[in-house]
Coordinates of C-alpha atoms in Angstrom, one line a residue:
M8 CA 212.3 102.1 129.5
N9 CA 213.1 99.8 132.4
P10 CA 212.2 96.1 131.9
T11 CA 209.6 94.7 134.3
P12 CA 211.2 92.6 137.0
P13 CA 210.3 88.9 136.7
L14 CA 207.5 87.7 138.9
N15 CA 208.6 85.8 142.0
P16 CA 206.2 83.5 143.7
T17 CA 206.3 85.6 146.9
P18 CA 203.6 85.1 149.5
Q19 CA 202.0 88.4 148.5
V20 CA 201.9 87.4 144.7
D21 CA 200.6 84.0 145.7
K22 CA 197.7 85.5 147.7
V23 CA 196.7 87.7 144.8
L24 CA 196.9 85.0 142.2
R25 CA 194.9 82.6 144.4
V26 CA 192.0 85.0 144.4
F27 CA 192.1 85.3 140.7
L28 CA 192.2 81.5 140.3
E29 CA 189.1 81.0 142.4
A30 CA 187.1 82.1 139.3
V31 CA 189.4 82.7 136.3
D32 CA 186.7 84.5 134.2
E33 CA 185.6 87.0 136.9
P34 CA 187.0 90.5 137.0
R35 CA 188.5 91.6 140.3
Y36 CA 188.6 95.2 141.6
G37 CA 191.5 96.5 143.7
Y38 CA 189.4 97.1 146.8
E39 CA 188.1 93.5 146.6
L40 CA 191.7 92.2 146.2
M41 CA 192.9 94.3 149.2
R42 CA 190.0 93.0 151.3
R43 CA 190.5 89.3 150.3
T44 CA 194.3 89.2 150.6
G45 CA 194.8 91.6 153.5
L46 CA 197.4 93.5 151.5
K47 CA 197.7 97.2 151.6
S48 CA 197.4 99.3 148.5
G49 CA 201.1 100.1 148.4
T50 CA 201.8 96.4 148.2
L51 CA 198.9 95.3 146.0
Y52 CA 199.0 97.8 143.2
P53 CA 202.7 97.3 142.3
I54 CA 202.0 93.6 142.1
L55 CA 199.0 94.2 139.8
A56 CA 201.2 96.6 137.7
R57 CA 203.8 93.8 137.3
L58 CA 201.2 91.2 136.5
E59 CA 199.7 93.5 133.9
A60 CA 203.1 94.4 132.4
Q61 CA 203.8 90.7 132.0
A62 CA 200.4 90.0 130.4
V63 CA 199.2 87.8 133.3
V64 CA 196.3 90.1 133.9
E65 CA 194.6 92.7 131.8
A66 CA 193.0 95.8 133.2
D67 CA 190.1 97.9 132.1
W68 CA 188.0 100.7 133.4
Q69 CA 184.3 100.3 134.4
P70 CA 182.4 103.4 133.6
P71 CA 180.9 105.2 136.6
D72 CA 177.6 103.9 137.8
Q73 CA 175.0 106.5 136.9
T74 CA 172.7 105.3 139.7
L75 CA 175.4 106.1 142.3
P76 CA 176.3 109.8 141.9
G77 CA 179.8 110.7 142.7
R78 CA 181.2 107.2 142.3
P79 CA 184.3 107.3 140.1
P80 CA 185.1 104.8 137.4
R81 CA 186.6 101.6 138.8
R82 CA 189.5 99.7 137.3
F83 CA 189.1 96.0 137.2
Y84 CA 191.6 93.2 136.5
R85 CA 191.1 89.8 134.9
L86 CA 193.5 87.0 134.1
T87 CA 194.5 86.6 130.5
G88 CA 194.3 83.3 128.8
A89 CA 198.1 82.8 129.1
G90 CA 197.9 84.4 132.6
V91 CA 195.8 81.5 133.9
A92 CA 198.7 79.0 133.1
T93 CA 201.3 81.5 134.5
A94 CA 199.2 82.0 137.7
R95 CA 198.8 78.3 138.2
Q96 CA 202.6 77.8 137.8
L97 CA 203.5 80.6 140.2
V98 CA 201.0 79.3 142.8
A99 CA 202.5 75.8 142.5
E100 CA 206.0 77.2 142.9
A101 CA 205.0 79.1 146.0
S102 CA 203.4 76.0 147.4
Q103 CA 206.5 74.0 146.8
T104 CA 208.7 76.7 148.3
R105 CA 206.5 76.7 151.4
E106 CA 206.5 73.0 151.7
T107 CA 210.3 72.8 151.3
A108 CA 210.8 75.5 153.9
S109 CA 208.4 73.7 156.3
R110 CA 210.2 70.4 155.9
S111 CA 213.6 72.1 156.4
R112 CA 212.4 73.7 159.6
R113 CA 211.2 70.3 160.8
G114 CA 214.5 68.6 159.8
L115 CA 212.9 66.4 157.2
L116 CA 215.1 67.1 154.3
P117 CA 218.0 64.7 153.4
G118 CA 221.3 66.0 154.7
V119 CA 219.6 68.6 156.9
E120 CA 219.6 68.1 160.6
G121 CA 217.2 70.1 162.7
G122 CA 216.5 72.4 159.7
R123 CA 220.2 73.4 159.4
A124 CA 222.6 72.4 156.7

């Protein structure tokens, strides 16, 4: 079995985690996450799989709604207890990376002139 690659605070992971952190106890559905983040399913679901494999989120199936015939069961995702701390850490890392990159582009880092070393 291949180990799960470590989570990197990429902009896409950051978007997903920020939605989860808005209400840490609320379950999130894939469609809602796609709509809120603007990510396509081919990007979102691998992120969710990595988050689940690393116990940042847990997933469960919601039984089909009997009042809506033909609607399939939906999978929902929720941050785990430890996942809340991990999500906050990754979001902070992503924010710091963005700030460092922004300062570098503006030439505000020590030893960096015009954003170039």
